[in-house]
mmCIF file of C-alpha atoms in Angstrom:
data_model
loop_
_atom_site.group_PDB
_atom_site.id
_atom_site.type_symbol
_atom_site.label_atom_id
_atom_site.label_comp_id
_atom_site.label_asym_id
_atom_site.label_seq_id
_atom_site.Cartn_x
_atom_site.Cartn_y
_atom_site.Cartn_z
ATOM 1 C CA UNK A 1 42.996 37.121 47.669
ATOM 2 C CA UNK A 2 44.986 34.189 46.300
ATOM 3 C CA UNK A 3 44.263 30.645 47.309
ATOM 4 C CA UNK A 4 46.912 28.738 49.315
ATOM 5 C CA UNK A 5 47.625 26.498 46.348
ATOM 6 C CA UNK A 6 48.448 29.449 44.104
ATOM 7 C CA UNK A 7 50.842 31.148 46.520
ATOM 8 C CA UNK A 8 54.358 29.926 45.876
ATOM 9 C CA UNK A 9 53.056 26.724 44.305
ATOM 10 C CA UNK A 10 55.031 25.310 41.390
ATOM 11 C CA UNK A 11 53.482 23.048 38.752
ATOM 12 C CA UNK A 12 54.333 19.382 39.110
ATOM 13 C CA UNK A 13 57.129 18.281 36.782
ATOM 14 C CA UNK A 14 55.947 16.130 33.878
ATOM 15 C CA UNK A 15 56.562 12.373 34.150
ATOM 16 C CA UNK A 16 59.870 11.227 32.583
ATOM 17 C CA UNK A 17 59.748 10.161 28.980
ATOM 18 C CA UNK A 18 60.246 6.522 28.121
ATOM 19 C CA UNK A 19 63.901 5.856 27.322
ATOM 20 C CA UNK A 20 65.121 9.026 29.056
ATOM 21 C CA UNK A 21 67.763 9.051 31.792
ATOM 22 C CA UNK A 22 65.211 9.728 34.541
ATOM 23 C CA UNK A 23 63.109 6.781 33.348
ATOM 24 C CA UNK A 24 66.179 4.497 33.398
ATOM 25 C CA UNK A 25 67.026 5.612 36.956
ATOM 26 C CA UNK A 26 63.425 4.948 37.987
ATOM 27 C CA UNK A 27 63.614 1.371 36.673
ATOM 28 C CA UNK A 28 66.866 0.748 38.518
ATOM 29 C CA UNK A 29 65.252 1.437 41.887
ATOM 30 C CA UNK A 30 62.415 -1.010 41.351
ATOM 31 C CA UNK A 31 61.715 -3.634 43.923
ATOM 32 C CA UNK A 32 62.554 -7.250 43.050
ATOM 33 C CA UNK A 33 59.763 -9.399 41.621
ATOM 34 C CA UNK A 34 57.482 -10.999 44.130
ATOM 35 C CA UNK A 35 57.423 -14.811 44.447
ATOM 36 C CA UNK A 36 54.438 -16.847 45.433
ATOM 37 C CA UNK A 37 54.660 -20.506 46.489
ATOM 38 C CA UNK A 38 51.443 -22.340 45.621
ATOM 39 C CA UNK A 39 50.230 -25.922 45.503
ATOM 40 C CA UNK A 40 48.324 -27.401 42.550
ATOM 41 C CA UNK A 41 45.784 -29.515 44.421
ATOM 42 C CA UNK A 42 43.195 -30.259 41.753
ATOM 43 C CA UNK A 43 42.887 -30.319 37.980
ATOM 44 C CA UNK A 44 39.364 -30.068 36.558
ATOM 45 C CA UNK A 45 38.790 -33.203 34.394
ATOM 46 C CA UNK A 46 36.171 -31.443 32.250
ATOM 47 C CA UNK A 47 38.668 -28.709 31.338
ATOM 48 C CA UNK A 48 41.356 -31.276 30.632
ATOM 49 C CA UNK A 49 38.947 -33.151 28.337
ATOM 50 C CA UNK A 50 38.110 -30.005 26.361
ATOM 51 C CA UNK A 51 41.712 -28.834 26.057
ATOM 52 C CA UNK A 52 43.021 -32.305 25.171
ATOM 53 C CA UNK A 53 40.284 -32.705 22.536
ATOM 54 C CA UNK A 54 41.266 -29.409 20.876
ATOM 55 C CA UNK A 55 44.973 -30.341 20.943
ATOM 56 C CA UNK A 56 44.221 -33.826 19.562
ATOM 57 C CA UNK A 57 42.143 -32.376 16.703
ATOM 58 C CA UNK A 58 44.894 -29.912 15.804
ATOM 59 C CA UNK A 59 47.450 -32.729 15.901
ATOM 60 C CA UNK A 60 45.179 -34.772 13.616
ATOM 61 C CA UNK A 61 45.449 -32.083 10.972
ATOM 62 C CA UNK A 62 49.209 -31.877 11.480
ATOM 63 C CA UNK A 63 49.352 -35.681 11.047
ATOM 64 C CA UNK A 64 47.326 -35.577 7.833
ATOM 65 C CA UNK A 65 49.435 -32.774 6.361
ATOM 66 C CA UNK A 66 52.657 -34.593 7.324
ATOM 67 C CA UNK A 67 51.458 -37.805 5.658
ATOM 68 C CA UNK A 68 50.380 -35.809 2.595
ATOM 69 C CA UNK A 69 53.824 -34.246 2.255
ATOM 70 C CA UNK A 70 55.480 -37.633 2.700
ATOM 71 C CA UNK A 71 53.161 -39.284 0.196
ATOM 72 C CA UNK A 72 53.779 -36.570 -2.445
ATOM 73 C CA UNK A 73 57.556 -36.648 -1.821
ATOM 74 C CA UNK A 74 57.799 -40.403 -2.233
ATOM 75 C CA UNK A 75 55.455 -40.211 -5.202
ATOM 76 C CA UNK A 76 57.749 -37.672 -6.888
ATOM 77 C CA UNK A 77 60.653 -40.102 -6.436
ATOM 78 C CA UNK A 78 58.498 -42.882 -8.011
ATOM 79 C CA UNK A 79 58.675 -45.059 -4.932
ATOM 80 C CA UNK A 80 54.968 -45.927 -5.072
ATOM 81 C CA UNK A 81 55.158 -46.864 -8.774
ATOM 82 C CA UNK A 82 58.014 -49.245 -8.163
ATOM 83 C CA UNK A 83 56.350 -50.830 -5.129
ATOM 84 C CA UNK A 84 53.074 -51.233 -7.053
ATOM 85 C CA UNK A 85 54.938 -52.764 -10.033
ATOM 86 C CA UNK A 86 56.778 -55.215 -7.786
ATOM 87 C CA UNK A 87 53.524 -56.158 -6.011
ATOM 88 C CA UNK A 88 51.783 -56.609 -9.317
ATOM 89 C CA UNK A 89 54.642 -58.837 -10.583
ATOM 90 C CA UNK A 90 54.680 -60.978 -7.464
ATOM 91 C CA UNK A 91 50.929 -61.497 -7.255
ATOM 92 C CA UNK A 92 50.010 -61.718 -10.934
ATOM 93 C CA UNK A 93 48.556 -64.814 -12.580
ATOM 94 C CA UNK A 94 47.543 -65.113 -16.219
ATOM 95 C CA UNK A 95 43.920 -64.259 -15.217
ATOM 96 C CA UNK A 96 44.805 -61.053 -13.370
ATOM 97 C CA UNK A 97 47.107 -59.843 -16.141
ATOM 98 C CA UNK A 98 44.135 -59.796 -18.480
ATOM 99 C CA UNK A 99 41.904 -58.147 -15.832
ATOM 100 C CA UNK A 100 44.343 -55.266 -15.241
ATOM 101 C CA UNK A 101 46.888 -54.100 -12.743
ATOM 102 C CA UNK A 102 46.055 -53.991 -9.036
ATOM 103 C CA UNK A 103 47.920 -51.335 -7.055
ATOM 104 C CA UNK A 104 48.869 -51.975 -3.457
ATOM 105 C CA UNK A 105 49.430 -48.320 -2.578
ATOM 106 C CA UNK A 106 46.986 -45.659 -3.737
ATOM 107 C CA UNK A 107 46.221 -42.182 -2.452
ATOM 108 C CA UNK A 108 42.769 -43.220 -1.239
ATOM 109 C CA UNK A 109 44.120 -46.190 0.657
ATOM 110 C CA UNK A 110 46.982 -44.229 2.248
ATOM 111 C CA UNK A 111 44.800 -41.295 3.366
ATOM 112 C CA UNK A 112 41.974 -43.601 4.481
ATOM 113 C CA UNK A 113 44.266 -45.560 6.781
ATOM 114 C CA UNK A 114 45.886 -42.324 7.938
ATOM 115 C CA UNK A 115 42.487 -40.873 8.834
ATOM 116 C CA UNK A 116 41.503 -44.013 10.744
ATOM 117 C CA UNK A 117 44.767 -43.969 12.745
ATOM 118 C CA UNK A 118 44.314 -40.214 13.377
ATOM 119 C CA UNK A 119 40.750 -40.716 14.628
ATOM 120 C CA UNK A 120 41.916 -43.486 16.990
ATOM 121 C CA UNK A 121 44.646 -41.170 18.265
ATOM 122 C CA UNK A 122 42.102 -38.383 18.955
ATOM 123 C CA UNK A 123 40.019 -40.755 21.088
ATOM 124 C CA UNK A 124 42.981 -42.286 22.899
ATOM 125 C CA UNK A 125 44.755 -38.964 23.583
ATOM 126 C CA UNK A 126 41.559 -37.344 24.931
ATOM 127 C CA UNK A 127 40.644 -40.337 27.077
ATOM 128 C CA UNK A 128 44.147 -40.779 28.512
ATOM 129 C CA UNK A 129 44.498 -37.111 29.334
ATOM 130 C CA UNK A 130 41.155 -37.137 31.159
ATOM 131 C CA UNK A 131 42.035 -40.266 33.042
ATOM 132 C CA UNK A 132 45.378 -38.680 33.934
ATOM 133 C CA UNK A 133 43.483 -35.731 35.456
ATOM 134 C CA UNK A 134 41.461 -38.096 37.660
ATOM 135 C CA UNK A 135 44.607 -39.948 38.698
ATOM 136 C CA UNK A 136 46.390 -36.668 39.485
ATOM 137 C CA UNK A 137 43.461 -35.547 41.615
ATOM 138 C CA UNK A 138 43.532 -38.765 43.572
ATOM 139 C CA UNK A 139 47.319 -38.597 44.062
ATOM 140 C CA UNK A 140 47.209 -34.900 44.969
ATOM 141 C CA UNK A 141 44.544 -35.623 47.619
ATOM 142 C CA UNK A 142 46.936 -38.072 49.247
ATOM 143 C CA UNK A 143 50.158 -36.105 48.875
ATOM 144 C CA UNK A 144 49.092 -32.476 48.803
ATOM 145 C CA UNK A 145 49.735 -31.740 45.161
ATOM 146 C CA UNK A 146 52.586 -30.250 43.150
ATOM 147 C CA UNK A 147 54.278 -27.188 44.677
ATOM 148 C CA UNK A 148 54.727 -24.288 42.268
ATOM 149 C CA UNK A 149 56.673 -21.053 42.701
ATOM 150 C CA UNK A 150 55.254 -18.227 40.655
ATOM 151 C CA UNK A 151 56.986 -14.934 40.124
ATOM 152 C CA UNK A 152 56.308 -11.587 38.529
ATOM 153 C CA UNK A 153 58.064 -10.676 35.295
ATOM 154 C CA UNK A 154 61.098 -8.454 35.598
#
């Protein structure tokens, strides 16, 4: 005796292939994306500190590379040589001419000052972002936070 599933049962049709007409019709009948309205009430200062530190360090390397490119470009145009010659002419006395030329702009000086400025920027950016998280938390406690509307992708 045959089971009830075997009697007159047809196999289920295969799912439509991607890009086929049936698949396109199936996408056309989709429901619209859902929207959710939320409030951002608190930002974790520890997370802000970690993320801002990472971003600041990455920006430090971007800063150093940008200064390096600028230094090499101006060096190729002999800007530094002319500035150093002018500085040497303006500040030279008979004693320093015998001692040798003193350069105002050197690679070590430029990259040393750039590194110091970059390190100060890392500390300031990280500290200010963390303080901003504390300030946001205090303001959000008084006002309820920022309202966000999130939606699904189409």
